[in-house]
Amino acid sequence: MKPELASLIDGISVNMNQTGMNTINIVLAFVMFGVALGIRPAIFLDVLKKPKSVILGICCQMILLPALTFILAVLMKDWISPMMGLGMILVASCPGGNISNFISSLSKANTELSVSLTAFSTAAAMFTTPANFAFWGGLYLRYATKISTELPELHIEFWEVFKTVVILLGIPLALGILCSHYLPQIADKLKKPLQYISIVFFIVMVVLAFSQNIDAFMKCIKYIFLVVLIHNLLALTIGFSVGTLFKTPVKDRRTLTIETGIQNSGLGLVLLLGTGIFTGFPPHGGMLVITAWWGIWHIISGLAVAFFFNRSKKV
């Protein structure tokens, strides 16, 4: 990777005051509350009746994707900056995206399995996101500091990430599940509007992130597009390959593909923009552009996968 391009990408920055950070955190809390409205407590019990596909999905999302993303980032060392590699690991550490249920329904996949995996990955993200990011991100940083003398020694604070994720996900998730259980009619009315808000929220965050860096972003978009494309193809391949290897039903295989390929990169953006976790890092525009473009691209790739699945009866 040319040093001037790496410098351009990593130099992209967003100046966010405390009011802006608080606003982003509050809006994300409402978005996660909306995601939880579609989760019924009975889902967790129903899964125990047919656990195979759920266990495979959890392994794909929480174990294989972060681990193989680390390997991919190492293999792409000549094509990406360390901050871009860390952005890939951050995305891989996030739970499944909240549009995966919609994509699954378009794909004629197992929607019930999709909802179950979204519920499990989102609930578990309070622990798995900080754990995976701290472990694989820390491992990658130790590797990156050995090959780059210009990169200062950095540390990922596990407890800071854990505390932030619990506040952003745990509390809204618990309130949403309680609302869906005790106030199902209100939950049904709020669910769709909050889903639309989540999409608008992500777009606003992306515009906010790059409005002051539009020239730099446009110069590197083709390059970022290729990196995210390769990473997303890896995620989709993991889900499809595991489903095929373990001979799951066609509908379950489609769901595993979609759930692994669509990540809640909005959470990653909030961790970057709405918290002070990364203030000790050097300019981390590489993390920012990877995470932001992932959120846009996985919608496009998800719709493309849905179109492919609808055209094929065997896959």
mmCIF file of C-alpha atoms in Angstrom:
data_model
loop_
_atom_site.group_PDB
_atom_site.id
_atom_site.type_symbol
_atom_site.label_atom_id
_atom_site.label_comp_id
_atom_site.label_asym_id
_atom_site.label_seq_id
_atom_site.Cartn_x
_atom_site.Cartn_y
_atom_site.Cartn_z
ATOM 1 C CA MET A 1 0.000 0.000 0.000
ATOM 2 C CA LYS A 2 1.382 3.397 -0.966
ATOM 3 C CA PRO A 3 2.347 5.420 2.130
ATOM 4 C CA GLU A 4 0.569 8.535 0.849
ATOM 5 C CA LEU A 5 -2.710 6.607 0.413
ATOM 6 C CA ALA A 6 -2.410 5.065 3.878
ATOM 7 C CA SER A 7 -1.721 8.507 5.316
ATOM 8 C CA LEU A 8 -4.744 9.944 3.493
ATOM 9 C CA ILE A 9 -7.102 7.226 4.757
ATOM 10 C CA ASP A 10 -5.831 7.159 8.340
ATOM 11 C CA GLY A 11 -5.783 10.946 8.456
ATOM 12 C CA ILE A 12 -9.565 11.177 8.083
ATOM 13 C CA SER A 13 -10.895 12.422 11.417
ATOM 14 C CA VAL A 14 -14.131 13.564 13.013
ATOM 15 C CA ASN A 15 -14.227 16.203 15.723
ATOM 16 C CA MET A 16 -17.102 15.280 18.020
ATOM 17 C CA ASN A 17 -17.983 17.314 21.104
ATOM 18 C CA GLN A 18 -19.555 15.796 24.199
ATOM 19 C CA THR A 19 -23.079 16.800 23.136
ATOM 20 C CA GLY A 20 -22.649 15.060 19.786
ATOM 21 C CA MET A 21 -21.284 11.923 21.445
ATOM 22 C CA ASN A 22 -24.173 11.804 23.906
ATOM 23 C CA THR A 23 -26.714 12.277 21.100
ATOM 24 C CA ILE A 24 -25.247 9.380 19.117
ATOM 25 C CA ASN A 25 -25.320 7.131 22.183
ATOM 26 C CA ILE A 26 -28.948 7.983 22.969
ATOM 27 C CA VAL A 27 -30.102 7.380 19.408
ATOM 28 C CA LEU A 28 -28.282 4.030 19.266
ATOM 29 C CA ALA A 29 -29.979 3.051 22.526
ATOM 30 C CA PHE A 30 -33.364 3.657 20.873
ATOM 31 C CA VAL A 31 -32.243 1.673 17.812
ATOM 32 C CA MET A 32 -31.233 -1.311 19.968
ATOM 33 C CA PHE A 33 -34.496 -0.985 21.882
ATOM 34 C CA GLY A 34 -36.249 -1.299 18.515
ATOM 35 C CA VAL A 35 -34.221 -4.401 17.630
ATOM 36 C CA ALA A 36 -35.183 -5.993 20.949
ATOM 37 C CA LEU A 37 -38.892 -5.411 20.307
ATOM 38 C CA GLY A 38 -38.782 -8.290 17.836
ATOM 39 C CA ILE A 39 -37.288 -10.634 20.424
ATOM 40 C CA ARG A 40 -39.664 -12.707 22.501
ATOM 41 C CA PRO A 41 -38.277 -14.517 25.577
ATOM 42 C CA ALA A 42 -39.779 -17.731 24.180
ATOM 43 C CA ILE A 43 -37.302 -17.563 21.271
ATOM 44 C CA PHE A 44 -34.466 -18.605 23.566
ATOM 45 C CA LEU A 45 -36.465 -21.638 24.724
ATOM 46 C CA ASP A 46 -37.613 -22.658 21.228
ATOM 47 C CA VAL A 47 -34.023 -22.750 20.039
ATOM 48 C CA LEU A 48 -33.200 -25.505 22.520
ATOM 49 C CA LYS A 49 -35.548 -27.836 20.631
ATOM 50 C CA LYS A 50 -33.428 -27.637 17.432
ATOM 51 C CA PRO A 51 -30.053 -26.282 18.544
ATOM 52 C CA LYS A 52 -27.811 -27.469 15.679
ATOM 53 C CA SER A 53 -28.227 -24.531 13.283
ATOM 54 C CA VAL A 54 -28.197 -21.982 16.098
ATOM 55 C CA ILE A 55 -24.942 -23.383 17.508
ATOM 56 C CA LEU A 56 -23.402 -23.331 14.020
ATOM 57 C CA GLY A 57 -24.539 -19.735 13.516
ATOM 58 C CA ILE A 58 -23.092 -18.655 16.853
ATOM 59 C CA CYS A 59 -19.775 -20.338 16.001
ATOM 60 C CA CYS A 60 -19.696 -18.605 12.602
ATOM 61 C CA GLN A 61 -20.406 -15.148 14.015
ATOM 62 C CA MET A 62 -18.593 -15.182 17.330
ATOM 63 C CA ILE A 63 -15.619 -17.486 16.697
ATOM 64 C CA LEU A 64 -14.817 -18.071 13.027
ATOM 65 C CA LEU A 65 -15.483 -14.577 11.659
ATOM 66 C CA PRO A 66 -13.218 -12.681 14.118
ATOM 67 C CA ALA A 67 -10.476 -15.344 13.888
ATOM 68 C CA LEU A 68 -10.457 -15.526 10.090
ATOM 69 C CA THR A 69 -10.695 -11.740 9.849
ATOM 70 C CA PHE A 70 -7.494 -11.526 11.871
ATOM 71 C CA ILE A 71 -5.809 -13.927 9.445
ATOM 72 C CA LEU A 72 -7.155 -11.967 6.461
ATOM 73 C CA ALA A 73 -5.855 -8.686 7.905
ATOM 74 C CA VAL A 74 -2.407 -10.239 8.383
ATOM 75 C CA LEU A 75 -2.400 -11.624 4.818
ATOM 76 C CA MET A 76 -3.376 -8.183 3.463
ATOM 77 C CA LYS A 77 -0.546 -6.406 5.308
ATOM 78 C CA ASP A 78 0.806 -4.944 2.067
ATOM 79 C CA TRP A 79 -2.638 -3.670 1.030
ATOM 80 C CA ILE A 80 -4.012 -2.126 4.204
ATOM 81 C CA SER A 81 -2.776 0.087 7.024
ATOM 82 C CA PRO A 82 -2.799 -1.259 10.615
ATOM 83 C CA MET A 83 -5.784 0.973 11.440
ATOM 84 C CA MET A 84 -7.749 -0.475 8.503
ATOM 85 C CA GLY A 85 -6.959 -3.990 9.736
ATOM 86 C CA LEU A 86 -8.159 -3.020 13.196
ATOM 87 C CA GLY A 87 -11.367 -1.673 11.624
ATOM 88 C CA MET A 88 -11.973 -5.049 9.976
ATOM 89 C CA ILE A 89 -11.577 -6.781 13.343
ATOM 90 C CA LEU A 90 -13.910 -4.263 15.006
ATOM 91 C CA VAL A 91 -16.653 -5.007 12.460
ATOM 92 C CA ALA A 92 -16.132 -8.761 12.840
ATOM 93 C CA SER A 93 -16.491 -8.415 16.618
ATOM 94 C CA CYS A 94 -19.903 -6.739 16.376
ATOM 95 C CA PRO A 95 -23.144 -8.765 16.524
ATOM 96 C CA GLY A 96 -25.346 -9.512 13.529
ATOM 97 C CA GLY A 97 -27.000 -6.566 11.803
ATOM 98 C CA ASN A 98 -30.647 -5.754 12.458
ATOM 99 C CA ILE A 99 -31.540 -5.908 8.736
ATOM 100 C CA SER A 100 -30.538 -9.583 8.531
ATOM 101 C CA ASN A 101 -34.079 -10.687 9.435
ATOM 102 C CA PHE A 102 -35.476 -8.665 6.531
ATOM 103 C CA ILE A 103 -32.856 -10.039 4.110
ATOM 104 C CA SER A 104 -33.594 -13.576 5.319
ATOM 105 C CA SER A 105 -37.286 -13.151 4.575
ATOM 106 C CA LEU A 106 -36.457 -11.894 1.061
ATOM 107 C CA SER A 107 -34.154 -14.895 0.569
ATOM 108 C CA LYS A 108 -36.833 -17.445 1.526
ATOM 109 C CA ALA A 109 -34.495 -18.509 4.325
ATOM 110 C CA ASN A 110 -35.369 -19.677 7.831
ATOM 111 C CA THR A 111 -36.617 -16.401 9.297
ATOM 112 C CA GLU A 112 -37.208 -17.922 12.731
ATOM 113 C CA LEU A 113 -33.573 -19.027 12.833
ATOM 114 C CA SER A 114 -32.513 -15.542 11.711
ATOM 115 C CA VAL A 115 -34.446 -13.907 14.553
ATOM 116 C CA SER A 116 -32.992 -16.409 17.025
ATOM 117 C CA LEU A 117 -29.426 -15.758 15.893
ATOM 118 C CA THR A 118 -29.961 -11.988 15.982
ATOM 119 C CA ALA A 119 -31.337 -12.314 19.516
ATOM 120 C CA PHE A 120 -28.463 -14.485 20.710
ATOM 121 C CA SER A 121 -25.664 -12.511 19.049
ATOM 122 C CA THR A 122 -27.057 -9.173 20.237
ATOM 123 C CA ALA A 123 -27.517 -10.385 23.816
ATOM 124 C CA ALA A 124 -24.094 -12.050 23.855
ATOM 125 C CA ALA A 125 -22.417 -9.004 22.275
ATOM 126 C CA MET A 126 -22.127 -7.395 25.710
ATOM 127 C CA PHE A 127 -19.395 -9.978 26.323
ATOM 128 C CA THR A 128 -18.306 -11.222 22.885
ATOM 129 C CA THR A 129 -17.731 -7.814 21.249
ATOM 130 C CA PRO A 130 -15.242 -6.522 23.861
ATOM 131 C CA ALA A 131 -13.686 -9.984 24.277
ATOM 132 C CA ASN A 132 -13.148 -10.593 20.553
ATOM 133 C CA PHE A 133 -11.987 -7.065 19.851
ATOM 134 C CA ALA A 134 -9.603 -7.027 22.803
ATOM 135 C CA PHE A 135 -8.167 -10.458 21.969
ATOM 136 C CA TRP A 136 -7.915 -10.386 18.171
ATOM 137 C CA GLY A 137 -7.384 -6.633 17.991
ATOM 138 C CA GLY A 138 -4.673 -6.809 20.631
ATOM 139 C CA LEU A 139 -3.022 -9.723 18.828
ATOM 140 C CA TYR A 140 -3.148 -7.808 15.552
ATOM 141 C CA LEU A 141 -1.675 -4.677 17.132
ATOM 142 C CA ARG A 142 1.227 -6.695 18.520
ATOM 143 C CA TYR A 143 1.803 -8.057 15.028
ATOM 144 C CA ALA A 144 1.440 -4.607 13.414
ATOM 145 C CA THR A 145 3.945 -2.951 15.761
ATOM 146 C CA LYS A 146 6.552 -5.517 14.704
ATOM 147 C CA ILE A 147 6.220 -4.719 10.998
ATOM 148 C CA SER A 148 5.715 -0.957 11.352
ATOM 149 C CA THR A 149 8.236 1.080 13.286
ATOM 150 C CA GLU A 150 6.079 4.196 12.923
ATOM 151 C CA LEU A 151 3.123 2.741 14.833
ATOM 152 C CA PRO A 152 3.269 3.547 18.563
ATOM 153 C CA GLU A 153 2.517 0.844 21.089
ATOM 154 C CA LEU A 154 -1.249 0.840 21.598
ATOM 155 C CA HIS A 155 -3.556 -0.933 23.996
ATOM 156 C CA ILE A 156 -7.228 -1.858 23.757
ATOM 157 C CA GLU A 157 -8.921 -1.411 27.121
ATOM 158 C CA PHE A 158 -11.207 -4.434 27.506
ATOM 159 C CA TRP A 159 -13.163 -3.009 30.448
ATOM 160 C CA GLU A 160 -13.790 0.310 28.716
ATOM 161 C CA VAL A 161 -15.217 -1.467 25.674
ATOM 162 C CA PHE A 162 -17.191 -3.850 27.905
ATOM 163 C CA LYS A 163 -18.685 -1.035 29.976
ATOM 164 C CA THR A 164 -19.662 0.926 26.875
ATOM 165 C CA VAL A 165 -21.242 -2.053 25.089
ATOM 166 C CA VAL A 166 -23.229 -3.041 28.185
ATOM 167 C CA ILE A 167 -24.658 0.479 28.430
ATOM 168 C CA LEU A 168 -25.355 0.799 24.697
ATOM 169 C CA LEU A 169 -26.728 -2.725 24.187
ATOM 170 C CA GLY A 170 -27.559 -4.340 27.499
ATOM 171 C CA ILE A 171 -29.971 -1.815 28.990
ATOM 172 C CA PRO A 172 -31.975 -1.081 25.766
ATOM 173 C CA LEU A 173 -32.038 -4.811 24.968
ATOM 174 C CA ALA A 174 -33.473 -5.719 28.364
ATOM 175 C CA LEU A 175 -36.092 -2.945 28.156
ATOM 176 C CA GLY A 176 -37.064 -3.968 24.619
ATOM 177 C CA ILE A 177 -37.518 -7.635 25.537
ATOM 178 C CA LEU A 178 -39.604 -6.684 28.568
ATOM 179 C CA CYS A 179 -41.746 -4.407 26.398
ATOM 180 C CA SER A 180 -42.289 -7.141 23.784
ATOM 181 C CA HIS A 181 -43.323 -9.557 26.534
ATOM 182 C CA TYR A 182 -45.604 -7.364 28.644
ATOM 183 C CA LEU A 183 -46.767 -4.843 26.025
ATOM 184 C CA PRO A 184 -46.838 -6.826 22.744
ATOM 185 C CA GLN A 185 -49.282 -4.504 20.969
ATOM 186 C CA ILE A 186 -47.166 -1.416 21.637
ATOM 187 C CA ALA A 187 -44.047 -3.356 20.621
ATOM 188 C CA ASP A 188 -45.594 -4.313 17.274
ATOM 189 C CA LYS A 189 -46.497 -0.680 16.551
ATOM 190 C CA LEU A 190 -43.036 0.626 17.411
ATOM 191 C CA LYS A 191 -40.970 -2.074 15.721
ATOM 192 C CA LYS A 192 -41.112 -0.917 12.087
ATOM 193 C CA PRO A 193 -40.732 2.845 12.727
ATOM 194 C CA LEU A 194 -37.660 2.180 14.861
ATOM 195 C CA GLN A 195 -36.200 -0.037 12.113
ATOM 196 C CA TYR A 196 -36.510 2.856 9.659
ATOM 197 C CA ILE A 197 -34.941 5.179 12.225
ATOM 198 C CA SER A 198 -31.972 2.805 12.526
ATOM 199 C CA ILE A 199 -31.285 3.034 8.780
ATOM 200 C CA VAL A 200 -31.597 6.829 8.792
ATOM 201 C CA PHE A 201 -29.406 6.985 11.901
ATOM 202 C CA PHE A 202 -26.625 5.037 10.208
ATOM 203 C CA ILE A 203 -26.752 7.201 7.079
ATOM 204 C CA VAL A 204 -26.609 10.367 9.200
ATOM 205 C CA MET A 205 -23.580 9.017 11.076
ATOM 206 C CA VAL A 206 -21.781 8.229 7.809
ATOM 207 C CA VAL A 207 -22.569 11.695 6.388
ATOM 208 C CA LEU A 208 -21.441 13.281 9.648
ATOM 209 C CA ALA A 209 -18.229 11.295 9.623
ATOM 210 C CA PHE A 210 -17.191 12.282 6.112
ATOM 211 C CA SER A 211 -18.808 15.667 5.491
ATOM 212 C CA GLN A 212 -15.578 17.444 6.398
ATOM 213 C CA ASN A 213 -13.395 14.850 4.681
ATOM 214 C CA ILE A 214 -15.329 14.291 1.463
ATOM 215 C CA ASP A 215 -12.344 14.885 -0.851
ATOM 216 C CA ALA A 216 -10.157 12.397 1.006
ATOM 217 C CA PHE A 217 -13.003 9.881 1.149
ATOM 218 C CA MET A 218 -13.698 10.091 -2.600
ATOM 219 C CA LYS A 219 -10.017 9.584 -3.391
ATOM 220 C CA CYS A 220 -9.888 6.335 -1.432
ATOM 221 C CA ILE A 221 -13.416 4.952 -1.921
ATOM 222 C CA LYS A 222 -12.400 2.550 -4.714
ATOM 223 C CA TYR A 223 -9.695 1.113 -2.511
ATOM 224 C CA ILE A 224 -11.959 0.847 0.550
ATOM 225 C CA PHE A 225 -14.641 -0.747 -1.633
ATOM 226 C CA LEU A 226 -12.256 -3.558 -2.621
ATOM 227 C CA VAL A 227 -11.084 -4.234 0.945
ATOM 228 C CA VAL A 228 -14.643 -4.367 2.330
ATOM 229 C CA LEU A 229 -15.780 -6.492 -0.622
ATOM 230 C CA ILE A 230 -13.121 -9.112 0.138
ATOM 231 C CA HIS A 231 -13.918 -9.042 3.863
ATOM 232 C CA ASN A 232 -17.663 -9.337 3.284
ATOM 233 C CA LEU A 233 -17.162 -12.215 0.830
ATOM 234 C CA LEU A 234 -15.163 -13.979 3.538
ATOM 235 C CA ALA A 235 -18.030 -13.525 6.019
ATOM 236 C CA LEU A 236 -20.655 -14.800 3.559
ATOM 237 C CA THR A 237 -18.446 -17.751 2.614
ATOM 238 C CA ILE A 238 -17.968 -18.746 6.252
ATOM 239 C CA GLY A 239 -21.715 -19.010 6.845
ATOM 240 C CA PHE A 240 -22.425 -20.839 3.592
ATOM 241 C CA SER A 241 -19.478 -23.236 3.944
ATOM 242 C CA VAL A 242 -20.265 -24.193 7.537
ATOM 243 C CA GLY A 243 -23.938 -24.742 6.664
ATOM 244 C CA THR A 244 -22.948 -26.927 3.703
ATOM 245 C CA LEU A 245 -20.278 -28.854 5.629
ATOM 246 C CA PHE A 246 -22.702 -29.770 8.394
ATOM 247 C CA LYS A 247 -25.507 -30.551 5.912
ATOM 248 C CA THR A 248 -28.069 -28.138 7.300
ATOM 249 C CA PRO A 249 -31.368 -27.679 5.422
ATOM 250 C CA VAL A 250 -31.279 -25.249 2.491
ATOM 251 C CA LYS A 251 -33.253 -22.587 4.383
ATOM 252 C CA ASP A 252 -30.920 -22.817 7.385
ATOM 253 C CA ARG A 253 -27.843 -22.635 5.143
ATOM 254 C CA ARG A 254 -29.160 -19.428 3.599
ATOM 255 C CA THR A 255 -29.777 -17.942 7.029
ATOM 256 C CA LEU A 256 -26.273 -18.827 8.245
ATOM 257 C CA THR A 257 -24.845 -17.124 5.149
ATOM 258 C CA ILE A 258 -26.846 -13.941 5.695
ATOM 259 C CA GLU A 259 -26.392 -13.751 9.470
ATOM 260 C CA THR A 260 -22.616 -14.110 9.180
ATOM 261 C CA GLY A 261 -22.382 -11.668 6.281
ATOM 262 C CA ILE A 262 -24.399 -8.841 7.845
ATOM 263 C CA GLN A 263 -22.844 -7.177 10.881
ATOM 264 C CA ASN A 264 -24.053 -4.410 13.184
ATOM 265 C CA SER A 265 -21.392 -1.970 12.015
ATOM 266 C CA GLY A 266 -23.524 0.834 13.479
ATOM 267 C CA LEU A 267 -22.308 -0.302 16.893
ATOM 268 C CA GLY A 268 -18.750 -0.119 15.601
ATOM 269 C CA LEU A 269 -19.305 3.441 14.399
ATOM 270 C CA VAL A 270 -20.726 4.463 17.755
ATOM 271 C CA LEU A 271 -17.710 2.986 19.538
ATOM 272 C CA LEU A 272 -15.513 5.088 17.241
ATOM 273 C CA LEU A 273 -17.538 8.313 17.212
ATOM 274 C CA GLY A 274 -19.631 8.326 20.362
ATOM 275 C CA THR A 275 -17.096 7.266 22.965
ATOM 276 C CA GLY A 276 -13.629 8.192 24.114
ATOM 277 C CA ILE A 277 -12.250 4.655 23.804
ATOM 278 C CA PHE A 278 -9.983 5.448 20.868
ATOM 279 C CA THR A 279 -8.784 8.895 21.894
ATOM 280 C CA GLY A 280 -5.382 7.456 22.752
ATOM 281 C CA PHE A 281 -4.933 6.073 19.241
ATOM 282 C CA PRO A 282 -3.198 7.895 16.385
ATOM 283 C CA PRO A 283 -5.495 9.211 13.609
ATOM 284 C CA HIS A 284 -7.739 6.198 13.077
ATOM 285 C CA GLY A 285 -9.548 7.148 9.879
ATOM 286 C CA GLY A 286 -8.777 3.667 8.540
ATOM 287 C CA MET A 287 -11.038 2.143 11.182
ATOM 288 C CA LEU A 288 -13.683 4.745 10.430
ATOM 289 C CA VAL A 289 -13.885 4.248 6.657
ATOM 290 C CA ILE A 290 -13.876 0.441 6.889
ATOM 291 C CA THR A 291 -16.664 0.409 9.480
ATOM 292 C CA ALA A 292 -18.763 3.047 7.716
ATOM 293 C CA TRP A 293 -18.518 1.486 4.263
ATOM 294 C CA TRP A 294 -19.263 -1.965 5.699
ATOM 295 C CA GLY A 295 -22.622 -0.650 6.924
ATOM 296 C CA ILE A 296 -23.517 0.542 3.437
ATOM 297 C CA TRP A 297 -22.058 -2.359 1.493
ATOM 298 C CA HIS A 298 -23.631 -5.202 3.494
ATOM 299 C CA ILE A 299 -27.081 -3.874 2.573
ATOM 300 C CA ILE A 300 -26.138 -4.063 -1.112
ATOM 301 C CA SER A 301 -24.497 -7.479 -0.799
ATOM 302 C CA GLY A 302 -27.411 -8.763 1.306
ATOM 303 C CA LEU A 303 -29.908 -7.809 -1.383
ATOM 304 C CA ALA A 304 -27.646 -9.380 -4.030
ATOM 305 C CA VAL A 305 -27.467 -12.624 -2.029
ATOM 306 C CA ALA A 306 -31.264 -12.579 -1.613
ATOM 307 C CA PHE A 307 -31.675 -12.218 -5.388
ATOM 308 C CA PHE A 308 -29.257 -15.117 -5.970
ATOM 309 C CA PHE A 309 -30.994 -17.372 -3.455
ATOM 310 C CA ASN A 310 -34.379 -16.606 -4.996
ATOM 311 C CA ARG A 311 -33.066 -17.571 -8.428
ATOM 312 C CA SER A 312 -31.618 -20.849 -7.131
ATOM 313 C CA LYS A 313 -33.665 -23.690 -5.675
ATOM 314 C CA LYS A 314 -30.725 -25.918 -4.711
ATOM 315 C CA VAL A 315 -28.510 -23.476 -2.821
#
